Amino acid sequence: MPVDLSNGKPLAWDSAKLDADTKAMLDNLQPNILQAHVRENMSLLLVHFGDGPDGRRFLRSLVPLMKSARKHLEEVRDFNRAKKPGTPYVGVGISKIGYLKLGDSTSKFTDNAFKSGMKRRKDTLSDPAVGAWEKHYQEEIHAIVLIGDATPEPVAATRERVLALLPKTAKIVGEEKGEGLRDAQGRGIEHFGYVDGRSQPLFLADQVAAESGTNWNPFFPLSHVLVPDPLAPHPSRHFGSYLVLRKLEQNVRAFREAEETLADALGLKGDDRPLAGAMLVGRFRNGTPLRLHGKPSSEGHPVQNDFSYRDDPGAKCPVSAHIRKANPRDSRDGGLERALGVMMARRGQTYGRRTDKPWDDAPATTRPTGGVGLLFMAFNSSLQGQFEFTQQTWADNADFPAGDTGHDPVIGQGKRDVKVRYPTAWGSAKLSAPQRQVPQTVTMKGGEYFFMPSLAYLKSL
Ligand code: HEM
């Protein structure tokens, strides 16, 4: 039975009743797409091939270091049951120019963003000029090798094994190191100090069962992340996913100053001051959603995700908040993000070391202005319809979801000339006087689009 990507039920990946095609799909799909792989420590190798046949041999030689999605899911299950540690993640992505260098035709790929490459999409995304990107992103990047694990040692050892396989005709044009950042309670946070990676589209039955709710349905069909691998031996059983990688530098000091300025402008005092930052992000630093609470809910509480904005015109969570712009959760037309198929699987990791405590209230002047940020990564079935749509049509659009909403305060790019209004208190329909938008504090430093092919394709090289 052909794999049904639009199946309205979550995939019971370990069911004995799984059909042969779905089994083949799981045995040939790369991990980290359907379920996040542990990647507290990461090395991202950006590769340039000087010679196509050498490049093909190199990619094929990586297969023994890789595992399938099914193997990964089994490892997760064994870890949850018996704390049995898993193996490192090795993922491979190939860019459009990478495929051409390898001698493959890209005519069967349908995604226009992928076929253009990120450099040629910079105007669509209001990205900085390519000449302002970090040097290695200005070069032709043919492939990416992602290595990740819970601790640095297996990542370092696997990285050595990958480098030992690299042919003389290929070079590593750049490398990114991802390192998880955690708050005092051990929750994963990003550099502005907020819990991140909480809200995700879920595809698998066990994941959905663990997060059932009444207000927000986290289940999304496989069609959000999988597409047939057009160059695999059997595209109807061999699937892949488009990866977006963007290095996003965070000016933490400027963001903290913006939080303080907004708190002053709204007259927030004492314990109410964190409301300003929460209005920008949509959650308090500890992950408490503003839609549900006007103060950070008690520590140790699992980070809540069961909410929609259906009955909140913006009095609790401003419509301009990052998480509301990036996922409007049923705000219009009975679920825009679902109807349009926009939700992508975010799999990023923070980069850059800190000596301060990102979650505390130390003065803004003690915060870094650069050198730290997010290696934003996400899997998509359509880069144009998901990542680019979110960035361009929602985050960068001051009129989404309604006129004069303003840019996404965290990731919006482009001129922030519209003035915006915020609720004067949590839950208050009374709005503040129009305020200048907070300045842009996230800067794109480079990136690329890749396709994560099936293992069957890599073996066929
Ligand atoms: C959620 C921060 C870049 C899309 C979040 C959350 C934080 C955050 C703190 C809340 C945690 C959660 O709900 O999972 C950041 C920072 C970024 C960044 C600091 C850059 C440095 C991006 C980009 C996109 C994006 C580039 C897409 C274009 C989303 C989405 C959610 C989210 C879709 C989940 C919203 C929801 O479902 O409620 N982000 N983010 N983020 N972010 Fe970002």
Short mmCIF file of C-alpha atoms and ligand atoms in Angstrom, two decimals:
data_model
loop_
_atom_site.label_atom_id
_atom_site.label_comp_id
_atom_site.label_asym_id
_atom_site.label_seq_id
_atom_site.Cartn_x
_atom_site.Cartn_y
_atom_site.Cartn_z
CA MET A 1 0.00 0.00 0.00
CA PRO A 2 1.55 3.36 -0.97
CA VAL A 3 2.62 5.50 1.99
CA ASP A 4 -0.26 7.83 2.79
CA LEU A 5 1.36 11.15 3.61
CA SER A 6 -1.97 12.83 4.28
CA ASN A 7 -3.24 10.15 6.65
CA GLY A 8 -5.38 11.86 9.27
CA LYS A 9 -4.02 9.57 12.00
CA PRO A 10 -0.61 9.72 13.66
CA LEU A 11 1.80 7.03 12.45
CA ALA A 12 2.00 4.02 14.79
CA TRP A 13 5.56 3.33 13.69
CA ASP A 14 6.03 0.19 15.83
CA SER A 15 2.71 -1.44 14.97
CA ALA A 16 2.89 -5.05 13.75
CA LYS A 17 0.28 -4.07 11.16
CA LEU A 18 2.53 -1.58 9.37
CA ASP A 19 2.44 -2.15 5.59
CA ALA A 20 5.58 -2.94 3.58
CA ASP A 21 5.86 0.47 1.93
CA THR A 22 5.66 2.37 5.23
CA LYS A 23 8.26 0.01 6.72
CA ALA A 24 10.53 0.68 3.74
CA MET A 25 9.94 4.40 4.23
CA LEU A 26 11.08 4.22 7.89
CA ASP A 27 14.07 2.04 7.03
CA ASN A 28 15.28 4.53 4.44
CA LEU A 29 14.39 7.85 6.01
CA GLN A 30 17.04 9.84 7.87
CA PRO A 31 16.48 10.37 11.60
CA ASN A 32 15.70 13.74 13.27
CA ILE A 33 12.89 14.49 10.77
CA LEU A 34 9.89 12.70 12.30
CA GLN A 35 11.25 12.96 15.83
CA ALA A 36 13.98 15.26 17.11
CA HIS A 37 17.30 13.49 17.72
CA VAL A 38 19.25 14.35 20.86
CA ARG A 39 21.71 16.99 19.67
CA GLU A 40 22.91 18.84 22.74
CA ASN A 41 26.29 18.94 21.03
CA MET A 42 26.48 19.38 17.30
CA SER A 43 28.97 19.74 14.54
CA LEU A 44 27.75 20.94 11.16
CA LEU A 45 30.26 20.36 8.38
CA LEU A 46 29.71 22.40 5.21
CA VAL A 47 31.28 20.56 2.30
CA HIS A 48 32.43 21.61 -1.17
CA PHE A 49 33.17 18.91 -3.74
CA GLY A 50 35.93 19.48 -6.29
CA ASP A 51 35.04 16.29 -8.15
CA GLY A 52 31.61 14.74 -8.66
CA PRO A 53 32.50 11.00 -8.60
CA ASP A 54 34.65 11.55 -5.46
CA GLY A 55 31.70 13.38 -3.88
CA ARG A 56 29.40 10.43 -4.66
CA ARG A 57 31.86 7.96 -3.14
CA PHE A 58 32.21 10.13 -0.04
CA LEU A 59 28.46 10.38 0.55
CA ARG A 60 28.04 6.62 0.03
CA SER A 61 30.85 5.95 2.49
CA LEU A 62 28.92 7.87 5.18
CA VAL A 63 25.99 5.42 5.14
CA PRO A 64 27.57 2.98 7.67
CA LEU A 65 27.83 5.89 10.14
CA MET A 66 24.15 6.75 9.69
CA LYS A 67 20.98 5.16 10.99
CA SER A 68 17.43 5.02 9.75
CA ALA A 69 14.45 6.82 11.25
CA ARG A 70 13.20 3.45 12.49
CA LYS A 71 16.48 2.64 14.24
CA HIS A 72 16.37 6.06 15.88
CA LEU A 73 12.81 5.56 17.11
CA GLU A 74 13.81 2.16 18.54
CA GLU A 75 16.73 3.82 20.31
CA VAL A 76 14.41 6.44 21.80
CA ARG A 77 12.02 3.72 22.99
CA ASP A 78 14.88 1.72 24.56
CA PHE A 79 16.22 4.82 26.25
CA ASN A 80 12.81 5.68 27.70
CA ARG A 81 12.28 2.11 28.92
CA ALA A 82 15.73 1.16 30.17
CA LYS A 83 17.90 4.29 29.86
CA LYS A 84 19.90 2.45 27.19
CA PRO A 85 22.03 5.11 25.44
CA GLY A 86 21.62 5.55 21.69
CA THR A 87 24.17 6.16 18.94
CA PRO A 88 25.26 9.52 17.48
CA TYR A 89 23.18 11.25 14.83
CA VAL A 90 24.75 11.60 11.40
CA GLY A 91 22.60 13.39 8.84
CA VAL A 92 23.40 14.32 5.24
CA GLY A 93 21.87 17.11 3.17
CA ILE A 94 22.66 18.07 -0.42
CA SER A 95 22.09 21.50 -1.94
CA LYS A 96 20.79 22.08 -5.45
CA ILE A 97 24.29 22.98 -6.71
CA GLY A 98 25.55 19.96 -4.77
CA TYR A 99 23.32 17.62 -6.79
CA LEU A 100 24.53 19.23 -10.00
CA LYS A 101 28.15 18.80 -8.91
CA LEU A 102 27.45 15.13 -8.18
CA GLY A 103 26.15 14.79 -11.75
CA ASP A 104 22.47 14.42 -10.87
CA SER A 105 19.70 16.29 -12.64
CA THR A 106 17.53 18.42 -10.35
CA SER A 107 14.61 18.64 -12.74
CA LYS A 108 12.50 16.31 -10.60
CA PHE A 109 12.71 18.55 -7.52
CA THR A 110 9.67 20.77 -7.40
CA ASP A 111 10.54 23.26 -4.65
CA ASN A 112 11.47 26.61 -6.19
CA ALA A 113 13.27 27.88 -3.10
CA PHE A 114 15.47 24.75 -3.04
CA LYS A 115 16.11 25.04 -6.76
CA SER A 116 17.20 28.67 -6.38
CA GLY A 117 19.39 28.23 -3.29
CA MET A 118 19.26 30.63 -0.33
CA LYS A 119 21.55 33.27 -1.86
CA ARG A 120 19.09 33.90 -4.68
CA ARG A 121 16.15 34.12 -2.27
CA LYS A 122 17.61 36.96 -0.23
CA ASP A 123 15.24 39.61 -1.60
CA THR A 124 12.20 37.43 -0.94
CA LEU A 125 13.31 37.04 2.67
CA SER A 126 14.67 40.60 3.16
CA ASP A 127 18.02 38.99 4.03
CA PRO A 128 21.27 40.97 4.21
CA ALA A 129 23.37 41.19 1.02
CA VAL A 130 25.34 37.98 0.46
CA GLY A 131 28.56 40.00 0.77
CA ALA A 132 27.63 40.64 4.43
CA TRP A 133 27.19 36.92 5.21
CA GLU A 134 29.97 35.06 6.98
CA LYS A 135 32.63 34.10 4.45
CA HIS A 136 31.93 30.38 4.38
CA TYR A 137 28.27 30.95 3.52
CA GLN A 138 29.31 33.08 0.56
CA GLU A 139 30.97 30.03 -0.99
CA GLU A 140 29.28 27.23 -2.92
CA ILE A 141 28.11 24.72 -0.33
CA HIS A 142 27.39 21.33 -1.89
CA ALA A 143 26.50 19.25 1.14
CA ILE A 144 26.09 19.38 4.88
CA VAL A 145 26.98 16.66 7.34
CA LEU A 146 25.21 17.03 10.68
CA ILE A 147 26.64 15.21 13.67
CA GLY A 148 24.90 15.32 17.03
CA ASP A 149 24.73 13.63 20.39
CA ALA A 150 24.14 14.25 24.08
CA THR A 151 27.82 14.75 24.97
CA PRO A 152 30.82 16.20 23.10
CA GLU A 153 32.97 13.02 22.97
CA PRO A 154 30.90 10.88 20.56
CA VAL A 155 30.41 13.96 18.36
CA ALA A 156 34.19 14.54 18.23
CA ALA A 157 34.90 10.86 17.49
CA THR A 158 32.25 10.70 14.75
CA ARG A 159 33.50 13.98 13.27
CA GLU A 160 36.99 12.43 12.99
CA ARG A 161 35.54 9.40 11.21
CA VAL A 162 33.69 11.62 8.75
CA LEU A 163 36.77 13.76 8.07
CA ALA A 164 38.88 10.63 7.50
CA LEU A 165 36.51 9.68 4.67
CA LEU A 166 36.69 13.09 2.98
CA PRO A 167 38.47 12.81 -0.42
CA LYS A 168 41.38 15.12 -1.21
CA THR A 169 39.30 16.80 -3.91
CA ALA A 170 36.70 17.96 -1.36
CA LYS A 171 37.05 20.59 1.34
CA ILE A 172 35.20 21.69 4.43
CA VAL A 173 34.36 25.32 3.68
CA GLY A 174 33.01 25.95 7.15
CA GLU A 175 31.92 24.35 10.34
CA GLU A 176 29.31 25.33 12.91
CA LYS A 177 29.29 24.07 16.47
CA GLY A 178 25.96 23.85 18.22
CA GLU A 179 25.79 23.65 21.98
CA GLY A 180 22.58 23.36 23.96
CA LEU A 181 21.84 26.13 26.45
CA ARG A 182 19.81 25.24 29.55
CA ASP A 183 18.26 27.29 32.33
CA ALA A 184 18.69 26.61 36.06
CA GLN A 185 15.88 23.99 35.87
CA GLY A 186 17.56 22.20 32.95
CA ARG A 187 15.08 23.34 30.30
CA GLY A 188 16.42 24.07 26.82
CA ILE A 189 16.53 27.82 26.19
CA GLU A 190 17.69 30.19 23.47
CA HIS A 191 20.08 33.09 24.03
CA PHE A 192 17.46 35.72 24.92
CA GLY A 193 16.80 33.41 27.88
CA TYR A 194 13.44 31.90 26.86
CA VAL A 195 12.51 28.21 26.84
CA ASP A 196 12.58 27.07 23.20
CA GLY A 197 11.66 24.07 21.10
CA ARG A 198 8.47 23.35 23.03
CA SER A 199 5.80 23.64 20.37
CA GLN A 200 6.31 21.19 17.53
CA PRO A 201 4.13 19.48 14.96
CA LEU A 202 3.94 15.82 16.01
CA PHE A 203 3.65 12.96 13.53
CA LEU A 204 3.90 9.76 15.57
CA ALA A 205 1.22 8.03 17.64
CA ASP A 206 3.36 7.72 20.80
CA GLN A 207 4.32 11.42 20.67
CA VAL A 208 0.73 12.57 20.15
CA ALA A 209 -0.54 10.32 22.96
CA ALA A 210 1.99 11.90 25.33
CA GLU A 211 0.73 15.40 24.52
CA SER A 212 -3.00 15.18 24.19
CA GLY A 213 -4.90 18.41 24.83
CA THR A 214 -8.26 19.97 24.18
CA ASN A 215 -7.34 23.37 22.77
CA TRP A 216 -4.46 22.63 20.45
CA ASN A 217 -4.04 19.51 18.35
CA PRO A 218 -0.29 18.97 17.93
CA PHE A 219 -0.79 16.21 15.34
CA PHE A 220 0.14 17.02 11.74
CA PRO A 221 0.24 14.61 8.80
CA LEU A 222 3.54 13.35 7.36
CA SER A 223 2.94 15.55 4.32
CA HIS A 224 4.30 18.45 6.40
CA VAL A 225 7.81 17.05 6.38
CA LEU A 226 8.12 14.24 3.84
CA VAL A 227 8.34 14.19 0.07
CA PRO A 228 9.23 11.31 -2.23
CA ASP A 229 12.99 11.32 -2.85
CA PRO A 230 12.91 11.93 -6.60
CA LEU A 231 16.37 10.42 -7.20
CA ALA A 232 15.94 7.30 -5.04
CA PRO A 233 15.47 3.85 -6.59
CA HIS A 234 11.79 3.81 -5.51
CA PRO A 235 10.47 7.29 -4.75
CA SER A 236 7.14 5.82 -3.63
CA ARG A 237 8.87 4.09 -0.67
CA HIS A 238 11.99 6.25 -0.28
CA PHE A 239 11.39 9.67 1.20
CA GLY A 240 13.34 12.76 2.10
CA SER A 241 12.81 16.23 3.53
CA TYR A 242 13.99 19.77 2.78
CA LEU A 243 16.25 21.31 5.41
CA VAL A 244 16.60 25.04 5.96
CA LEU A 245 19.75 26.15 7.79
CA ARG A 246 20.15 29.77 8.86
CA LYS A 247 22.76 31.16 11.22
CA LEU A 248 20.89 33.80 13.25
CA GLU A 249 23.07 35.95 15.47
CA GLN A 250 21.37 37.37 18.56
CA ASN A 251 22.24 40.75 20.05
CA VAL A 252 21.19 39.81 23.56
CA ARG A 253 22.05 43.18 25.07
CA ALA A 254 19.86 45.04 22.56
CA PHE A 255 16.97 42.63 23.14
CA ARG A 256 17.22 43.09 26.91
CA GLU A 257 17.27 46.87 26.47
CA ALA A 258 14.19 46.61 24.24
CA GLU A 259 12.38 44.61 26.95
CA GLU A 260 13.23 47.29 29.53
CA THR A 261 12.21 50.17 27.24
CA LEU A 262 8.88 48.50 26.51
CA ALA A 263 8.27 47.78 30.21
CA ASP A 264 8.90 51.49 30.95
CA ALA A 265 6.65 52.64 28.10
CA LEU A 266 3.82 50.43 29.35
CA GLY A 267 4.38 51.55 32.95
CA LEU A 268 5.04 47.98 34.13
CA LYS A 269 6.44 47.77 37.66
CA GLY A 270 7.93 45.07 39.91
CA ASP A 271 6.75 41.54 39.08
CA ASP A 272 4.84 42.84 36.07
CA ARG A 273 7.97 43.91 34.20
CA PRO A 274 8.64 40.45 32.64
CA LEU A 275 5.31 40.92 30.85
CA ALA A 276 7.11 43.18 28.35
CA GLY A 277 9.45 40.42 27.13
CA ALA A 278 6.60 37.92 27.18
CA MET A 279 4.61 40.26 24.91
CA LEU A 280 7.46 40.11 22.40
CA VAL A 281 7.92 36.33 22.53
CA GLY A 282 4.41 35.12 23.53
CA ARG A 283 5.80 33.10 26.45
CA PHE A 284 7.56 34.10 29.66
CA ARG A 285 11.19 33.06 30.00
CA ASN A 286 10.22 29.81 31.73
CA GLY A 287 7.93 28.95 28.81
CA THR A 288 4.60 29.92 30.41
CA PRO A 289 2.32 30.93 27.50
CA LEU A 290 0.95 34.44 27.78
CA ARG A 291 -2.30 33.18 26.30
CA LEU A 292 -2.89 31.22 29.55
CA HIS A 293 -1.23 33.24 32.31
CA GLY A 294 -0.31 36.85 33.03
CA LYS A 295 2.59 35.79 35.29
CA PRO A 296 5.14 32.98 34.87
CA SER A 297 3.39 29.91 36.28
CA SER A 298 5.14 27.99 39.04
CA GLU A 299 8.58 26.51 38.42
CA GLY A 300 8.79 22.80 37.70
CA HIS A 301 5.47 22.88 35.85
CA PRO A 302 5.78 21.17 32.45
CA VAL A 303 5.89 23.85 29.77
CA GLN A 304 2.28 24.20 28.57
CA ASN A 305 1.32 23.93 24.94
CA ASP A 306 -2.42 23.30 25.05
CA PHE A 307 -3.80 26.64 23.92
CA SER A 308 -5.14 28.41 20.88
CA TYR A 309 -5.80 32.10 20.28
CA ARG A 310 -9.42 31.53 19.29
CA ASP A 311 -10.87 33.67 22.07
CA ASP A 312 -8.02 36.10 22.48
CA PRO A 313 -8.10 39.06 20.09
CA GLY A 314 -4.73 40.13 21.53
CA ALA A 315 -5.63 41.19 25.06
CA LYS A 316 -3.61 38.34 26.61
CA CYS A 317 -1.07 37.46 23.94
CA PRO A 318 -0.45 40.36 21.51
CA VAL A 319 -1.02 39.33 17.89
CA SER A 320 2.50 40.57 17.15
CA ALA A 321 4.23 38.15 19.58
CA HIS A 322 6.81 35.85 17.94
CA ILE A 323 5.02 32.58 18.63
CA ARG A 324 1.67 34.03 17.50
CA LYS A 325 3.01 35.45 14.23
CA ALA A 326 4.91 32.19 13.56
CA ASN A 327 1.93 29.98 14.43
CA PRO A 328 -1.44 31.78 14.55
CA ARG A 329 -3.17 28.72 16.05
CA ASP A 330 -6.72 28.92 14.73
CA SER A 331 -6.78 32.70 14.63
CA ARG A 332 -8.50 32.89 11.26
CA ASP A 333 -10.38 30.58 8.92
CA GLY A 334 -10.49 27.72 11.39
CA GLY A 335 -6.75 27.13 11.53
CA LEU A 336 -4.67 28.93 8.95
CA GLU A 337 -1.48 27.05 9.82
CA ARG A 338 -3.26 23.72 9.29
CA ALA A 339 -5.23 24.72 6.18
CA LEU A 340 -2.12 26.12 4.50
CA GLY A 341 0.19 23.30 5.67
CA VAL A 342 2.70 25.80 7.07
CA MET A 343 3.95 24.07 10.22
CA MET A 344 7.53 22.80 9.87
CA ALA A 345 9.56 20.65 12.26
CA ARG A 346 12.07 22.92 14.01
CA ARG A 347 15.34 21.21 14.87
CA GLY A 348 17.72 24.11 15.57
CA GLN A 349 20.46 24.44 18.15
CA THR A 350 22.02 27.40 19.93
CA TYR A 351 25.65 28.35 19.29
CA GLY A 352 28.19 30.38 21.24
CA ARG A 353 29.32 30.12 24.86
CA ARG A 354 28.09 32.38 27.65
CA THR A 355 29.68 33.22 30.96
CA ASP A 356 26.55 35.01 32.24
CA LYS A 357 23.26 33.33 33.13
CA PRO A 358 20.91 33.99 30.20
CA TRP A 359 17.78 33.42 32.30
CA ASP A 360 18.48 35.86 35.13
CA ASP A 361 17.80 39.59 35.54
CA ALA A 362 21.39 40.86 35.45
CA PRO A 363 21.69 44.26 33.70
CA ALA A 364 21.54 44.44 29.92
CA THR A 365 25.10 45.85 29.84
CA THR A 366 26.46 42.48 31.01
CA ARG A 367 24.94 40.69 27.97
CA PRO A 368 26.69 39.75 24.70
CA THR A 369 26.04 41.85 21.62
CA GLY A 370 27.15 39.15 19.17
CA GLY A 371 28.94 35.82 18.75
CA VAL A 372 25.93 33.90 20.06
CA GLY A 373 22.67 32.86 18.45
CA LEU A 374 20.63 30.14 16.88
CA LEU A 375 21.56 27.69 14.13
CA PHE A 376 17.99 27.68 12.92
CA MET A 377 17.16 24.38 11.25
CA ALA A 378 13.81 23.02 10.21
CA PHE A 379 12.47 20.20 8.06
CA ASN A 380 9.88 21.03 5.44
CA SER A 381 8.05 19.35 2.59
CA SER A 382 7.99 22.76 0.91
CA LEU A 383 10.57 25.41 1.75
CA GLN A 384 8.56 27.95 -0.13
CA GLY A 385 5.25 27.05 1.50
CA GLN A 386 6.55 26.61 5.05
CA PHE A 387 9.82 28.24 6.12
CA GLU A 388 9.74 31.04 3.52
CA PHE A 389 6.02 31.59 3.99
CA THR A 390 6.45 31.93 7.76
CA GLN A 391 9.38 34.33 7.40
CA GLN A 392 8.07 36.44 4.53
CA THR A 393 4.27 36.40 4.71
CA TRP A 394 3.91 36.29 8.45
CA ALA A 395 7.06 37.45 10.32
CA ASP A 396 8.21 40.17 7.89
CA ASN A 397 4.69 41.38 7.13
CA ALA A 398 3.56 44.23 9.40
CA ASP A 399 -0.05 43.62 8.30
CA PHE A 400 -0.30 39.99 9.42
CA PRO A 401 -2.64 38.90 10.90
CA ALA A 402 -4.23 42.37 10.69
CA GLY A 403 -3.23 45.89 9.64
CA ASP A 404 -0.60 47.58 11.85
CA THR A 405 0.32 44.38 13.74
CA GLY A 406 4.00 45.12 13.17
CA HIS A 407 6.89 42.82 12.33
CA ASP A 408 7.68 39.71 14.33
CA PRO A 409 9.70 41.38 17.13
CA VAL A 410 12.18 38.47 17.27
CA ILE A 411 12.79 37.41 13.67
CA GLY A 412 11.08 40.04 11.51
CA GLN A 413 13.31 41.50 8.78
CA GLY A 414 12.70 44.68 6.80
CA LYS A 415 11.91 48.25 7.83
CA ARG A 416 9.93 48.35 11.07
CA ASP A 417 8.10 51.60 10.42
CA VAL A 418 4.59 50.73 11.64
CA LYS A 419 3.78 51.73 15.24
CA VAL A 420 2.18 49.04 17.36
CA ARG A 421 -0.10 48.94 20.39
CA TYR A 422 0.06 46.52 23.30
CA PRO A 423 -2.52 45.67 25.97
CA THR A 424 -1.96 47.98 28.96
CA ALA A 425 -2.29 45.01 31.36
CA TRP A 426 -2.62 41.26 30.85
CA GLY A 427 -6.16 40.54 29.60
CA SER A 428 -7.04 44.21 29.20
CA ALA A 429 -8.86 45.25 26.05
CA LYS A 430 -7.47 48.76 26.61
CA LEU A 431 -4.49 49.32 24.34
CA SER A 432 -1.42 51.46 24.89
CA ALA A 433 -0.63 54.49 22.78
CA PRO A 434 1.15 53.48 19.54
CA GLN A 435 4.75 52.48 20.30
CA ARG A 436 7.79 52.32 18.06
CA GLN A 437 8.52 48.66 17.28
CA VAL A 438 11.46 47.11 19.13
CA PRO A 439 14.64 47.18 17.01
CA GLN A 440 15.80 44.14 15.05
CA THR A 441 18.13 42.16 17.31
CA VAL A 442 18.50 38.98 15.23
CA THR A 443 20.82 39.13 12.20
CA MET A 444 21.02 36.48 9.53
CA LYS A 445 24.69 35.60 8.94
CA GLY A 446 24.23 33.04 6.16
CA GLY A 447 22.58 29.76 5.36
CA GLU A 448 21.52 27.32 2.67
CA TYR A 449 18.72 25.02 1.60
CA PHE A 450 19.36 21.28 1.44
CA PHE A 451 17.48 18.11 0.64
CA MET A 452 17.98 15.25 3.11
CA PRO A 453 17.84 12.28 0.75
CA SER A 454 16.77 8.75 1.61
CA LEU A 455 19.40 6.24 2.70
CA ALA A 456 18.43 4.25 -0.42
CA TYR A 457 19.64 7.15 -2.58
CA LEU A 458 22.90 7.47 -0.65
CA LYS A 459 23.53 3.72 -0.96
CA SER A 460 22.91 3.92 -4.70
CA LEU A 461 25.70 6.46 -5.27
C1 HEM B 1 8.76 29.23 18.94
C2 HEM B 1 12.67 31.95 19.83
C3 HEM B 1 13.72 31.89 15.08
C4 HEM B 1 9.42 29.91 14.19
C5 HEM B 1 9.74 29.94 19.59
C6 HEM B 1 9.86 30.09 21.02
C7 HEM B 1 10.95 30.86 21.27
C8 HEM B 1 11.54 31.17 19.99
C9 HEM B 1 11.49 31.30 22.62
C10 HEM B 1 8.90 29.52 22.09
C11 HEM B 1 9.12 28.06 22.33
C12 HEM B 1 8.12 27.17 21.64
O1 HEM B 1 6.93 27.49 21.60
O2 HEM B 1 8.54 26.13 21.14
C13 HEM B 1 13.30 32.15 18.61
C14 HEM B 1 14.54 32.87 18.44
C15 HEM B 1 14.84 32.84 17.10
C16 HEM B 1 13.78 32.12 16.43
C17 HEM B 1 15.31 33.56 19.55
C18 HEM B 1 16.01 33.42 16.36
C19 HEM B 1 17.17 33.70 16.91
C20 HEM B 1 12.62 31.39 14.42
C21 HEM B 1 12.48 31.34 12.98
C22 HEM B 1 11.25 30.81 12.74
C23 HEM B 1 10.65 30.50 14.01
C24 HEM B 1 13.53 31.80 11.95
C25 HEM B 1 10.57 30.55 11.41
C26 HEM B 1 10.72 31.33 10.35
C27 HEM B 1 8.90 29.51 15.39
C28 HEM B 1 7.70 28.70 15.52
C29 HEM B 1 7.51 28.52 16.90
C30 HEM B 1 8.61 29.20 17.57
C31 HEM B 1 6.84 28.16 14.39
C32 HEM B 1 6.39 27.72 17.56
C33 HEM B 1 5.18 28.59 17.78
C34 HEM B 1 4.02 27.79 18.32
O3 HEM B 1 3.73 26.74 17.75
O4 HEM B 1 3.40 28.23 19.28
N1 HEM B 1 10.79 30.62 18.98
N2 HEM B 1 12.87 31.73 17.38
N3 HEM B 1 11.50 30.88 15.02
N4 HEM B 1 9.42 29.78 16.63
FE1 HEM B 1 11.08 30.81 17.00
#
